[in-house]
Coordinates of C-alpha atoms in Angstrom, one line a residue:
Chain A
M1 CA 54.9 148.5 -37.0
L2 CA 55.5 144.9 -37.5
A3 CA 55.2 144.2 -41.3
L4 CA 57.9 147.2 -42.0
F5 CA 60.9 145.2 -40.0
E6 CA 60.4 142.2 -41.1
K7 CA 60.4 143.5 -44.9
S8 CA 63.2 145.8 -43.3
A9 CA 64.6 142.7 -42.2
V10 CA 64.4 141.2 -45.7
V11 CA 66.1 144.7 -47.0
L12 CA 69.1 144.0 -44.5
E13 CA 69.1 140.1 -45.8
L14 CA 69.5 140.4 -50.0
E15 CA 72.4 143.5 -48.9
L16 CA 74.1 141.4 -46.3
R17 CA 73.9 138.1 -48.9
K18 CA 75.4 140.8 -52.1
M19 CA 78.3 141.6 -49.2
M20 CA 79.3 137.8 -48.3
H21 CA 79.3 136.8 -52.1
D22 CA 81.9 140.3 -52.8
Q23 CA 83.8 140.8 -50.1
S24 CA 86.4 142.7 -51.9
D25 CA 84.5 145.8 -51.2
I26 CA 84.8 145.0 -46.7
I27 CA 87.9 144.8 -48.1
I28 CA 89.3 148.0 -49.8
R29 CA 87.7 149.1 -46.7
T30 CA 89.7 148.7 -43.8
I31 CA 93.0 150.5 -46.4
Q32 CA 92.0 154.0 -45.4
P33 CA 91.6 154.3 -41.2
V34 CA 94.1 151.7 -41.7
L35 CA 96.2 154.4 -43.1
W36 CA 94.9 158.1 -40.5
L37 CA 95.7 155.6 -37.8
T38 CA 99.3 154.7 -39.0
I39 CA 100.1 157.2 -40.6
F40 CA 98.6 160.6 -38.9
G41 CA 98.5 158.8 -35.8
S42 CA 101.9 158.6 -35.9
V43 CA 102.7 161.7 -37.1
F44 CA 100.7 163.8 -35.1
G45 CA 101.1 161.7 -32.4
Q46 CA 104.5 163.3 -31.9
L47 CA 103.3 166.6 -31.6
R48 CA 102.5 166.6 -28.0
Q49 CA 100.9 170.1 -28.2
V50 CA 97.4 169.1 -28.1
P51 CA 95.5 168.6 -24.7
L52 CA 94.2 165.6 -24.2
S53 CA 94.0 165.5 -20.7
G54 CA 96.4 162.4 -20.3
V55 CA 95.3 160.1 -23.2
P56 CA 97.9 159.3 -25.7
Y57 CA 97.2 160.8 -29.1
L58 CA 96.6 157.3 -31.5
A59 CA 94.2 156.5 -28.4
Y60 CA 92.0 159.7 -28.5
M61 CA 92.1 159.6 -33.0
T62 CA 91.0 155.7 -32.0
P63 CA 86.9 155.9 -32.1
G64 CA 87.3 159.6 -34.1
V65 CA 88.8 157.0 -36.7
L66 CA 86.0 154.4 -36.4
A67 CA 83.0 157.5 -36.9
Q68 CA 85.5 158.3 -40.1
S69 CA 85.3 155.3 -41.9
V70 CA 82.2 154.4 -40.6
L71 CA 81.1 157.4 -42.5
F72 CA 82.1 156.8 -45.3
M73 CA 80.3 154.0 -45.1
A74 CA 77.4 154.8 -45.0
I75 CA 77.7 157.6 -46.9
F76 CA 77.3 155.3 -49.6
T77 CA 74.6 153.9 -49.0
G78 CA 72.7 156.7 -51.0
V79 CA 74.4 156.4 -53.8
S80 CA 74.2 152.5 -54.2
L81 CA 70.6 153.5 -54.3
V82 CA 70.2 156.1 -56.9
W83 CA 72.6 153.4 -59.3
E84 CA 70.2 150.9 -58.7
R85 CA 67.2 153.3 -59.5
D86 CA 68.8 154.6 -62.3
L87 CA 69.6 150.9 -63.6
G88 CA 66.3 149.7 -62.9
Q89 CA 66.4 147.3 -60.2
L90 CA 65.1 149.2 -57.2
D91 CA 62.1 148.8 -59.0
R92 CA 61.9 145.2 -58.0
L93 CA 61.9 146.9 -54.4
L94 CA 59.3 149.0 -55.3
C95 CA 56.5 147.5 -56.8
A96 CA 57.1 144.5 -54.3
P97 CA 53.9 144.7 -51.6
I98 CA 55.9 146.6 -49.2
P99 CA 56.0 150.2 -47.2
R100 CA 59.1 152.1 -48.8
T101 CA 59.8 152.7 -45.5
A102 CA 60.6 149.0 -45.0
I103 CA 63.3 149.3 -47.9
V104 CA 64.8 152.7 -47.0
L105 CA 65.3 151.3 -42.7
G106 CA 66.5 147.8 -44.7
K107 CA 68.8 149.1 -46.8
A108 CA 69.8 152.1 -43.2
L109 CA 70.8 148.8 -41.8
T110 CA 72.8 147.5 -44.2
G111 CA 74.9 150.6 -43.7
G112 CA 74.2 150.4 -39.9
V113 CA 76.3 146.1 -39.8
K114 CA 78.2 147.4 -42.4
G115 CA 79.9 149.8 -40.1
L116 CA 80.2 146.4 -37.5
F117 CA 82.3 145.5 -39.3
Q118 CA 84.1 148.1 -39.9
A119 CA 84.7 148.5 -36.4
G120 CA 85.7 144.6 -35.7
I121 CA 88.6 145.7 -38.0
I122 CA 89.9 149.0 -36.2
F123 CA 89.7 147.6 -33.0
A124 CA 92.4 144.7 -34.5
I125 CA 94.9 147.9 -35.9
A126 CA 94.5 150.0 -32.2
L127 CA 95.4 146.6 -30.5
V128 CA 98.0 145.7 -32.9
M129 CA 99.0 149.3 -32.2
G130 CA 98.8 149.0 -28.9
V131 CA 96.0 151.3 -27.8
S132 CA 94.3 150.0 -24.5
I133 CA 90.7 150.0 -25.4
I134 CA 88.1 149.2 -22.8
F135 CA 87.8 145.1 -22.3
N136 CA 83.7 145.5 -20.7
P137 CA 81.5 143.2 -22.3
L138 CA 78.7 146.0 -21.1
Y139 CA 80.5 149.2 -22.6
M140 CA 81.6 146.4 -25.9
A141 CA 77.8 146.0 -26.3
A142 CA 77.0 149.7 -26.3
V143 CA 79.9 150.4 -29.2
I144 CA 78.1 148.0 -31.3
A145 CA 74.6 149.4 -30.9
V146 CA 75.9 153.3 -31.1
V147 CA 77.9 152.1 -34.4
L148 CA 74.8 150.3 -35.1
L149 CA 72.9 154.3 -34.6
F150 CA 75.2 155.3 -36.6
G151 CA 75.3 153.5 -39.2
I152 CA 71.8 153.8 -39.7
C153 CA 71.8 158.2 -39.2
F154 CA 74.3 158.9 -41.5
S155 CA 72.9 156.4 -44.7
S156 CA 69.2 157.4 -44.0
L157 CA 70.5 161.2 -44.0
S158 CA 72.6 160.2 -47.8
I159 CA 69.6 158.5 -49.1
F160 CA 67.7 161.5 -48.1
V161 CA 70.2 163.6 -50.2
M162 CA 70.8 161.3 -52.7
T163 CA 67.3 160.6 -54.0
L164 CA 66.7 164.4 -54.6
L165 CA 69.7 164.5 -56.4
K166 CA 68.2 164.1 -60.6
T167 CA 71.6 163.2 -61.5
R168 CA 74.8 160.2 -60.4
E169 CA 77.5 163.0 -62.1
R170 CA 76.4 165.4 -59.5
V171 CA 76.5 162.4 -56.7
M172 CA 80.4 162.1 -56.1
G173 CA 80.7 165.6 -55.4
I174 CA 78.9 165.4 -52.9
V175 CA 79.9 162.9 -51.5
Q176 CA 82.3 164.6 -50.8
L177 CA 80.9 168.3 -49.5
I178 CA 79.0 166.4 -47.0
T179 CA 81.5 163.8 -45.2
M180 CA 84.2 166.8 -45.1
P181 CA 82.3 168.9 -43.0
L182 CA 81.0 166.2 -41.0
F183 CA 84.2 165.3 -40.2
F184 CA 86.5 167.7 -39.6
A185 CA 84.1 169.9 -37.9
S186 CA 83.8 167.5 -35.5
N187 CA 85.8 165.9 -32.3
A188 CA 87.3 163.2 -34.4
L189 CA 90.5 164.1 -35.2
Y190 CA 90.9 167.3 -32.3
P191 CA 88.9 168.5 -28.7
I192 CA 86.2 171.2 -30.0
E193 CA 87.6 173.3 -27.4
L194 CA 91.0 173.7 -29.7
M195 CA 88.2 174.9 -32.6
P196 CA 87.3 178.8 -33.6
R197 CA 84.3 179.6 -31.7
W198 CA 82.9 180.0 -34.6
L199 CA 84.0 175.7 -35.4
Q200 CA 82.7 175.1 -32.2
A201 CA 78.7 176.2 -33.1
I202 CA 79.2 174.8 -36.0
S203 CA 80.0 170.8 -34.2
F204 CA 77.5 171.4 -32.1
A205 CA 75.4 170.7 -34.4
N206 CA 77.3 168.5 -36.0
P207 CA 75.9 164.5 -35.0
M208 CA 78.8 163.1 -35.5
T209 CA 80.4 165.5 -32.3
Y210 CA 78.1 162.9 -30.1
V211 CA 78.7 160.2 -32.2
V212 CA 83.1 160.7 -30.8
A213 CA 82.0 161.5 -28.0
A214 CA 80.5 158.4 -26.7
L215 CA 82.9 156.4 -28.8
R216 CA 85.5 158.3 -26.4
A217 CA 83.8 157.6 -23.7
L218 CA 83.1 153.9 -24.3
M219 CA 86.1 152.4 -25.7
I220 CA 89.0 154.8 -24.0
T221 CA 88.7 157.2 -21.4
G222 CA 85.5 154.7 -19.6
D223 CA 83.7 158.6 -18.3
L224 CA 80.3 158.1 -19.2
S225 CA 78.8 161.5 -17.6
G226 CA 78.2 163.0 -21.2
L227 CA 76.9 159.6 -22.9
P228 CA 72.8 160.6 -21.3
T229 CA 73.1 164.3 -24.2
D230 CA 75.6 162.2 -26.7
L231 CA 72.8 159.2 -26.9
A232 CA 70.2 161.6 -27.4
G233 CA 72.0 163.7 -29.7
M234 CA 72.8 160.2 -31.8
G235 CA 69.1 159.3 -30.9
L236 CA 67.6 162.9 -32.0
A237 CA 69.9 163.0 -35.9
T238 CA 68.8 159.6 -36.4
V239 CA 65.1 159.7 -35.9
I240 CA 64.9 163.0 -38.2
F241 CA 66.9 161.2 -40.8
V242 CA 65.0 158.0 -41.8
V243 CA 61.7 160.6 -41.9
L244 CA 63.7 162.6 -44.2
A245 CA 64.8 159.9 -46.5
S246 CA 61.6 157.6 -46.0
A247 CA 59.9 161.3 -47.5
A248 CA 62.2 162.1 -50.1
F249 CA 62.4 157.8 -51.1
R250 CA 58.6 158.1 -51.1
K251 CA 58.3 160.7 -54.5
I252 CA 61.2 158.0 -55.8
G253 CA 59.5 156.9 -59.8
A254 CA 56.7 159.2 -59.5
Chain B
M1 CA 35.3 137.6 -68.6
S2 CA 36.0 139.6 -66.4
K3 CA 38.1 142.2 -66.8
I4 CA 41.8 141.9 -64.9
I5 CA 43.0 145.3 -65.8
E6 CA 41.1 148.2 -67.3
A7 CA 42.5 151.5 -67.8
E8 CA 40.2 154.8 -68.5
D9 CA 42.1 158.0 -70.3
L10 CA 44.9 156.9 -68.6
T11 CA 47.3 159.7 -68.6
K12 CA 51.0 160.1 -67.9
I13 CA 53.0 163.8 -68.0
Y14 CA 56.7 164.0 -67.0
A15 CA 57.9 167.0 -65.5
G16 CA 58.7 169.6 -68.3
N17 CA 54.8 169.1 -70.0
L18 CA 56.0 165.5 -71.4
T19 CA 53.2 164.1 -72.4
A20 CA 54.1 160.5 -72.5
V21 CA 51.0 158.4 -72.3
D22 CA 47.8 160.6 -73.9
H23 CA 44.3 159.6 -72.2
V24 CA 44.4 155.6 -73.1
S25 CA 41.6 153.2 -72.7
F26 CA 41.6 149.5 -72.7
S27 CA 40.5 147.0 -70.7
V28 CA 42.4 143.1 -70.4
D29 CA 40.3 140.2 -70.6
E30 CA 41.6 137.5 -67.1
G31 CA 43.3 134.5 -68.3
T32 CA 44.5 136.4 -72.1
L33 CA 47.5 137.0 -73.2
F34 CA 47.6 140.8 -74.5
G35 CA 50.8 142.0 -76.4
F36 CA 50.6 146.0 -75.9
L37 CA 52.9 147.0 -79.0
G38 CA 54.6 150.2 -80.1
P39 CA 57.0 151.8 -81.7
N40 CA 60.3 153.8 -78.8
G41 CA 59.2 155.7 -76.8
A42 CA 55.8 155.6 -77.8
G43 CA 54.3 155.7 -73.9
K44 CA 54.0 151.4 -73.2
T45 CA 57.1 151.1 -70.3
T46 CA 55.0 154.6 -68.9
T47 CA 52.4 153.1 -69.5
I48 CA 53.0 149.6 -67.6
K49 CA 54.4 152.1 -64.3
M50 CA 51.9 153.3 -63.6
L51 CA 49.9 149.9 -63.7
T52 CA 52.8 148.0 -62.5
T53 CA 52.7 151.1 -59.0
L54 CA 56.2 152.4 -59.8
A55 CA 54.9 155.3 -61.9
S56 CA 52.0 158.0 -60.3
I57 CA 49.5 158.8 -62.6
T58 CA 48.3 162.0 -63.4
S59 CA 44.9 161.3 -64.3
G60 CA 43.2 158.7 -65.2
K61 CA 42.1 155.5 -63.8
A62 CA 43.4 152.2 -63.6
S63 CA 42.9 149.0 -61.8
V64 CA 45.2 145.7 -61.7
A65 CA 43.7 142.7 -60.0
Y66 CA 40.5 144.8 -59.1
H67 CA 42.2 147.0 -57.6
D68 CA 42.3 151.1 -57.8
C69 CA 46.2 151.2 -58.7
A70 CA 46.9 154.6 -57.3
K71 CA 44.2 154.4 -53.7
E72 CA 45.0 150.7 -53.4
P73 CA 48.3 149.7 -54.8
N74 CA 49.6 147.7 -52.1
E75 CA 46.9 145.1 -53.5
V76 CA 48.0 146.1 -56.6
R77 CA 50.9 145.1 -56.1
K78 CA 49.8 141.4 -54.5
S79 CA 48.5 140.7 -56.9
I80 CA 51.3 141.7 -60.2
G81 CA 55.3 139.6 -60.8
I82 CA 56.3 141.4 -62.8
V83 CA 59.9 141.5 -64.9
P84 CA 61.3 144.8 -66.2
Q85 CA 62.5 145.9 -69.3
D86 CA 65.7 146.1 -67.0
L87 CA 67.8 144.4 -65.2
A88 CA 65.8 142.9 -62.4
V89 CA 68.2 140.2 -60.4
D90 CA 70.6 140.5 -58.5
D91 CA 74.2 139.8 -60.3
D92 CA 75.6 138.8 -57.3
L93 CA 73.4 136.6 -55.4
T94 CA 72.7 132.9 -56.0
G95 CA 69.8 132.0 -58.8
I96 CA 67.8 130.9 -55.4
E97 CA 69.2 133.7 -53.3
N98 CA 68.1 135.4 -56.2
V99 CA 64.1 133.3 -55.6
M100 CA 64.2 132.9 -52.5
L101 CA 64.6 136.7 -51.1
A102 CA 61.6 137.3 -54.0
A103 CA 59.6 135.5 -52.2
K104 CA 59.9 136.4 -49.2
L105 CA 59.2 139.9 -49.9
Y106 CA 55.9 138.8 -50.7
R107 CA 55.9 136.7 -47.2
V108 CA 55.3 132.7 -49.6
P109 CA 55.9 130.9 -46.5
E110 CA 59.6 129.3 -46.6
S111 CA 58.4 125.4 -47.5
I112 CA 56.0 126.7 -49.8
A113 CA 58.4 128.4 -51.9
R114 CA 61.2 126.4 -51.9
K115 CA 59.1 123.5 -53.2
R116 CA 57.9 126.2 -55.6
A117 CA 61.3 126.9 -56.7
E118 CA 62.3 123.7 -57.1
E119 CA 59.2 123.0 -59.5
L120 CA 60.3 126.3 -61.5
I121 CA 63.8 126.3 -61.6
N122 CA 63.2 122.6 -63.4
L123 CA 60.7 124.4 -65.7
V124 CA 63.4 127.4 -66.6
D125 CA 66.0 124.5 -66.8
L126 CA 68.3 126.0 -64.0
K127 CA 68.7 123.5 -62.1
D128 CA 72.8 123.5 -62.7
A129 CA 73.4 126.6 -62.2
S130 CA 70.6 127.9 -59.4
K131 CA 73.7 127.5 -56.6
R132 CA 75.5 129.9 -59.3
L133 CA 76.1 133.6 -59.2
V134 CA 73.8 135.2 -61.0
A135 CA 76.7 137.4 -62.5
T136 CA 77.6 134.1 -64.3
Y137 CA 75.0 133.7 -66.4
S138 CA 73.7 133.8 -69.6
G139 CA 70.9 136.7 -71.9
G140 CA 68.6 134.0 -71.7
M141 CA 69.6 131.8 -68.2
R142 CA 69.2 136.0 -66.8
K143 CA 66.0 136.1 -68.6
R144 CA 64.5 132.7 -67.1
L145 CA 65.6 134.0 -64.2
E146 CA 64.0 137.1 -63.8
L147 CA 60.7 135.2 -64.9
I148 CA 60.6 133.0 -62.8
V149 CA 61.6 135.3 -59.7
G150 CA 58.7 137.2 -60.6
L151 CA 56.3 134.1 -60.1
I152 CA 57.5 132.5 -57.5
H153 CA 54.7 134.3 -55.5
Q154 CA 51.7 133.1 -57.6
P155 CA 50.5 136.2 -58.9
R156 CA 47.4 136.9 -60.9
I157 CA 49.2 138.9 -63.3
F158 CA 51.7 138.9 -64.5
F159 CA 54.2 141.8 -66.9
L160 CA 56.2 141.1 -69.3
D161 CA 57.8 144.3 -70.2
E162 CA 60.2 142.8 -73.8
P163 CA 60.7 139.4 -72.6
T164 CA 62.7 138.6 -75.1
L165 CA 64.5 141.6 -76.3
G166 CA 68.2 141.1 -77.1
L167 CA 68.0 137.4 -77.6
D168 CA 68.7 135.1 -79.8
I169 CA 66.1 133.4 -81.9
Q170 CA 66.0 130.1 -80.3
T171 CA 66.2 131.6 -76.8
R172 CA 63.3 133.5 -77.8
A173 CA 61.3 130.2 -78.9
V174 CA 62.0 128.4 -75.3
I175 CA 60.8 132.3 -73.5
W176 CA 57.8 132.2 -75.6
D177 CA 57.0 128.6 -74.9
Y178 CA 57.2 128.9 -71.0
I179 CA 55.3 132.1 -71.2
K180 CA 52.1 129.8 -73.5
R181 CA 52.8 127.6 -70.9
L182 CA 52.4 129.9 -68.3
N183 CA 49.0 131.0 -69.8
K184 CA 47.5 128.1 -70.4
E185 CA 48.1 125.5 -67.3
H186 CA 48.3 128.6 -64.6
N187 CA 45.2 130.7 -66.5
L188 CA 47.5 133.8 -65.8
T189 CA 46.2 137.2 -67.3
I190 CA 49.9 137.9 -69.1
F191 CA 50.1 141.9 -70.0
M192 CA 53.2 141.9 -72.6
T193 CA 55.6 144.6 -74.6
T194 CA 57.2 143.0 -77.0
H195 CA 59.6 143.9 -80.3
Y196 CA 58.9 140.9 -82.6
L197 CA 55.1 141.8 -84.2
E198 CA 55.5 137.4 -85.4
E199 CA 55.7 136.7 -81.9
A200 CA 52.4 138.6 -80.4
D201 CA 50.4 138.2 -84.3
S202 CA 51.0 134.7 -82.7
L203 CA 50.8 134.2 -78.9
C204 CA 48.5 137.6 -77.6
D205 CA 45.0 136.9 -77.8
S206 CA 44.9 140.5 -78.1
V207 CA 46.8 143.4 -78.7
A208 CA 46.5 147.5 -79.5
I209 CA 49.2 150.0 -80.8
I210 CA 50.4 152.7 -79.0
D211 CA 51.8 155.2 -80.7
H212 CA 52.8 159.2 -79.6
G213 CA 50.9 157.4 -76.4
K214 CA 47.6 157.4 -77.8
I215 CA 46.5 154.0 -79.5
R216 CA 46.0 153.6 -82.6
I217 CA 44.0 150.7 -82.2
S218 CA 43.2 147.1 -80.3
G219 CA 41.5 144.6 -80.9
S220 CA 42.6 140.7 -81.4
P221 CA 45.9 140.3 -84.5
S222 CA 42.7 138.4 -86.8
E223 CA 40.5 141.5 -86.2
L224 CA 43.4 144.2 -86.3
K225 CA 44.4 142.0 -90.3
E226 CA 40.6 142.4 -91.7
K227 CA 40.2 146.5 -90.3
V228 CA 43.6 146.5 -92.4
G229 CA 41.7 145.2 -95.4
G230 CA 42.7 141.5 -94.9
D231 CA 43.9 139.6 -96.4
V232 CA 45.3 140.2 -100.5
L233 CA 43.8 137.4 -103.4
E234 CA 46.3 137.5 -106.6
I235 CA 44.4 135.3 -109.9
D236 CA 46.2 135.2 -112.6
V237 CA 43.1 134.1 -115.6
T238 CA 43.1 132.8 -119.9
N239 CA 42.2 136.6 -121.3
G240 CA 38.9 137.4 -121.5
A241 CA 36.7 139.4 -120.2
S242 CA 37.6 141.7 -117.3
L243 CA 36.1 139.8 -114.1
T244 CA 37.1 143.3 -111.8
E245 CA 32.6 143.9 -111.2
F246 CA 32.4 140.0 -111.5
F247 CA 34.9 140.6 -108.3
R248 CA 33.6 143.5 -107.2
S249 CA 29.6 142.1 -106.3
I250 CA 31.4 139.3 -104.3
Q251 CA 30.5 139.6 -100.3
G252 CA 33.2 141.2 -98.0
V253 CA 35.7 142.7 -101.2
K254 CA 37.1 146.3 -100.3
E255 CA 39.8 146.6 -103.0
V256 CA 39.6 144.8 -106.4
K257 CA 43.0 146.2 -109.0
Q258 CA 43.5 144.7 -112.4
T259 CA 47.0 144.3 -114.4
G260 CA 46.6 142.8 -117.3
S261 CA 45.3 139.4 -116.8
K262 CA 45.8 139.9 -113.5
Y263 CA 43.6 140.7 -110.3
R264 CA 44.6 142.1 -106.7
I265 CA 41.5 141.4 -104.6
K266 CA 41.7 142.9 -101.1
I267 CA 38.9 141.0 -98.9
P268 CA 39.4 139.7 -95.6
R269 CA 39.2 135.7 -95.0
A270 CA 39.5 135.4 -98.8
E271 CA 40.1 131.7 -98.0
E272 CA 36.1 131.2 -97.4
A273 CA 35.4 133.3 -100.2
L274 CA 37.8 131.0 -102.9
P275 CA 34.8 128.6 -103.7
T276 CA 32.7 131.1 -104.7
I277 CA 34.9 132.7 -106.7
F278 CA 36.5 129.7 -108.6
E279 CA 32.7 128.9 -109.4
G280 CA 32.6 132.4 -111.2
I281 CA 35.6 132.0 -113.1
S282 CA 34.6 128.4 -114.5
A283 CA 31.0 130.0 -114.8
K284 CA 32.2 132.1 -117.2
G285 CA 34.7 129.8 -118.9
L286 CA 37.6 130.9 -117.9
K287 CA 40.5 129.1 -117.0
I288 CA 43.0 130.0 -113.6
R289 CA 46.6 129.7 -114.3
E290 CA 46.9 130.5 -110.4
V291 CA 46.2 131.4 -107.9
S292 CA 48.2 133.3 -104.3
L293 CA 46.7 133.9 -100.9
N294 CA 48.4 136.1 -98.4
K295 CA 47.7 136.5 -94.8
P296 CA 48.3 140.0 -93.7
T297 CA 51.0 140.3 -90.8
L298 CA 51.1 142.3 -87.5
D299 CA 54.2 144.8 -89.6
E300 CA 51.3 146.0 -92.7
V301 CA 48.3 146.7 -89.5
F302 CA 51.2 148.5 -87.9
L303 CA 52.5 150.5 -91.0
E304 CA 49.2 151.5 -91.8
V305 CA 48.4 152.9 -88.2
T306 CA 51.9 154.0 -87.3
G307 CA 52.3 155.0 -90.7
R308 CA 56.1 153.7 -90.4
S309 CA 57.1 149.9 -89.8
L310 CA 58.8 148.7 -86.8
R311 CA 61.7 146.7 -88.7
D312 CA 63.0 150.3 -89.9
E313 CA 63.3 151.6 -86.1
P314 CA 66.5 152.0 -84.8
S315 CA 67.3 149.5 -82.4
G316 CA 67.9 152.5 -79.9
A317 CA 65.4 149.5 -76.8
E318 CA 68.5 147.1 -77.7
D319 CA 71.0 149.7 -77.4
S320 CA 70.1 150.5 -74.0
F321 CA 69.8 147.6 -72.7
Q322 CA 73.7 146.6 -73.9
R323 CA 74.7 149.5 -72.1
M324 CA 72.5 148.9 -69.1
I325 CA 74.9 145.7 -69.4
T326 CA 77.9 147.4 -69.2
S327 CA 77.6 149.8 -66.5
R328 CA 76.5 147.4 -64.6
R329 CA 79.1 145.2 -65.2
R330 CA 81.4 148.3 -64.6
L331 CA 79.7 148.5 -60.5

């Protein structure tokens, strides 16, 4: 078990060092959330017809945009893994004496850590735009933990789906197919109560919903009553996806 | 010498019933340099992948470093180093980062890894470039880095898949020089594939030629050359009685052809038979006008067992290597 985490950490270090040498990816990834907050947020906020129990719309959607940008980023973990597999770069890890699960965990952890960079940027933008975020160190630490877990969760989902695909060409289509429903069938942009009943049922099974709810409680409302449920839902999804990803990944190259 | 690599009826069938490797058996002695030769698509890379635990074994058995590849893959992985044909180092990391991270994957303690990395980097003359991103390296530098990344954990066996493919002649010579030194100085067993038969000939202790998934012939390069008929001796003598019968009577002669006053004789280790031949010709009162001795090359062996020359092959592997590079750059 200890060896597993040690090796996962090496994979994480490898990925982070690569990221530090080429920061363009991180910078480009900040553009999308900025657009969501500045354009979508300010226009949609004018409607004032969304029942948000007294929270300004921009504040309401900030955790949603944070979750979305981590989701979009995490979903590419599997895409880059498939690239590395096809280019033969993955062989170096596969022929080293490390558990397959360590590769999956290391890559997923990378997704989580990159998510933290996104979180930092979105915090900054939201503050500039006048969103009042709860500045309690404990809450902030909890936000970090949730983002990290979320990144791991969806990176694993991505690794699971992408390693099942045989060709890279299908990847981009699948990325859309996964991210859009996850995003729209969640409470990221609007409360679940506004959804038609069938969509509510889907959003209940959508891990994204629990993540957004947890982030919203910790960053904006401070109402922690639903937090245990949210964390349990997220934790469950993470365990399931890590196990699935490891199982699928074990067949790679066989 | 003990057999550090053993394959027994090793077979790989991919989905769709494509048999890439078909009941292949061979062994490699510890500390030797083994060349695995064959045209593109013959099953070389698939064999390497099975031996290095990167591909599952459909049937048959393989053991590497005295561990079963299927049952104890982790023990095998600990004992081997690999330089794959594809890109194996990270462009977005510096040379030294690539080496040190590889060391961590194999749990080489940091202080030992640093010392070893420094030695290896000096050995392959990458000292000045070690702190630069690999993206700035030339093809030869990259290959040299790949060699030492594969060696940092001091493996017992080193697998090299086309280590000099796509490199210019000088760089190839330098790479072979390193490989030879590693083999001699560290008693490292080396298993490699190559397209350059003349290099395999001069470097390898033993070779096997694989074609359509089957091993056609194996042995030391000189054994193989003997098997295909050995040396070719051409002698031009002053006119006189036919010497064909005389040549046939010499031990080891496989074939004699006469055209006019010229004789073409196939014989293994011709140099050993030369004195007898010369003496015999003088005894018959004839004079030799001209003698030429041609040693066969592995190319001829290859031609003999596969029915085609490796040189005639469209160099598909090289093209795909270039494609790999360009597609990597586009990422």
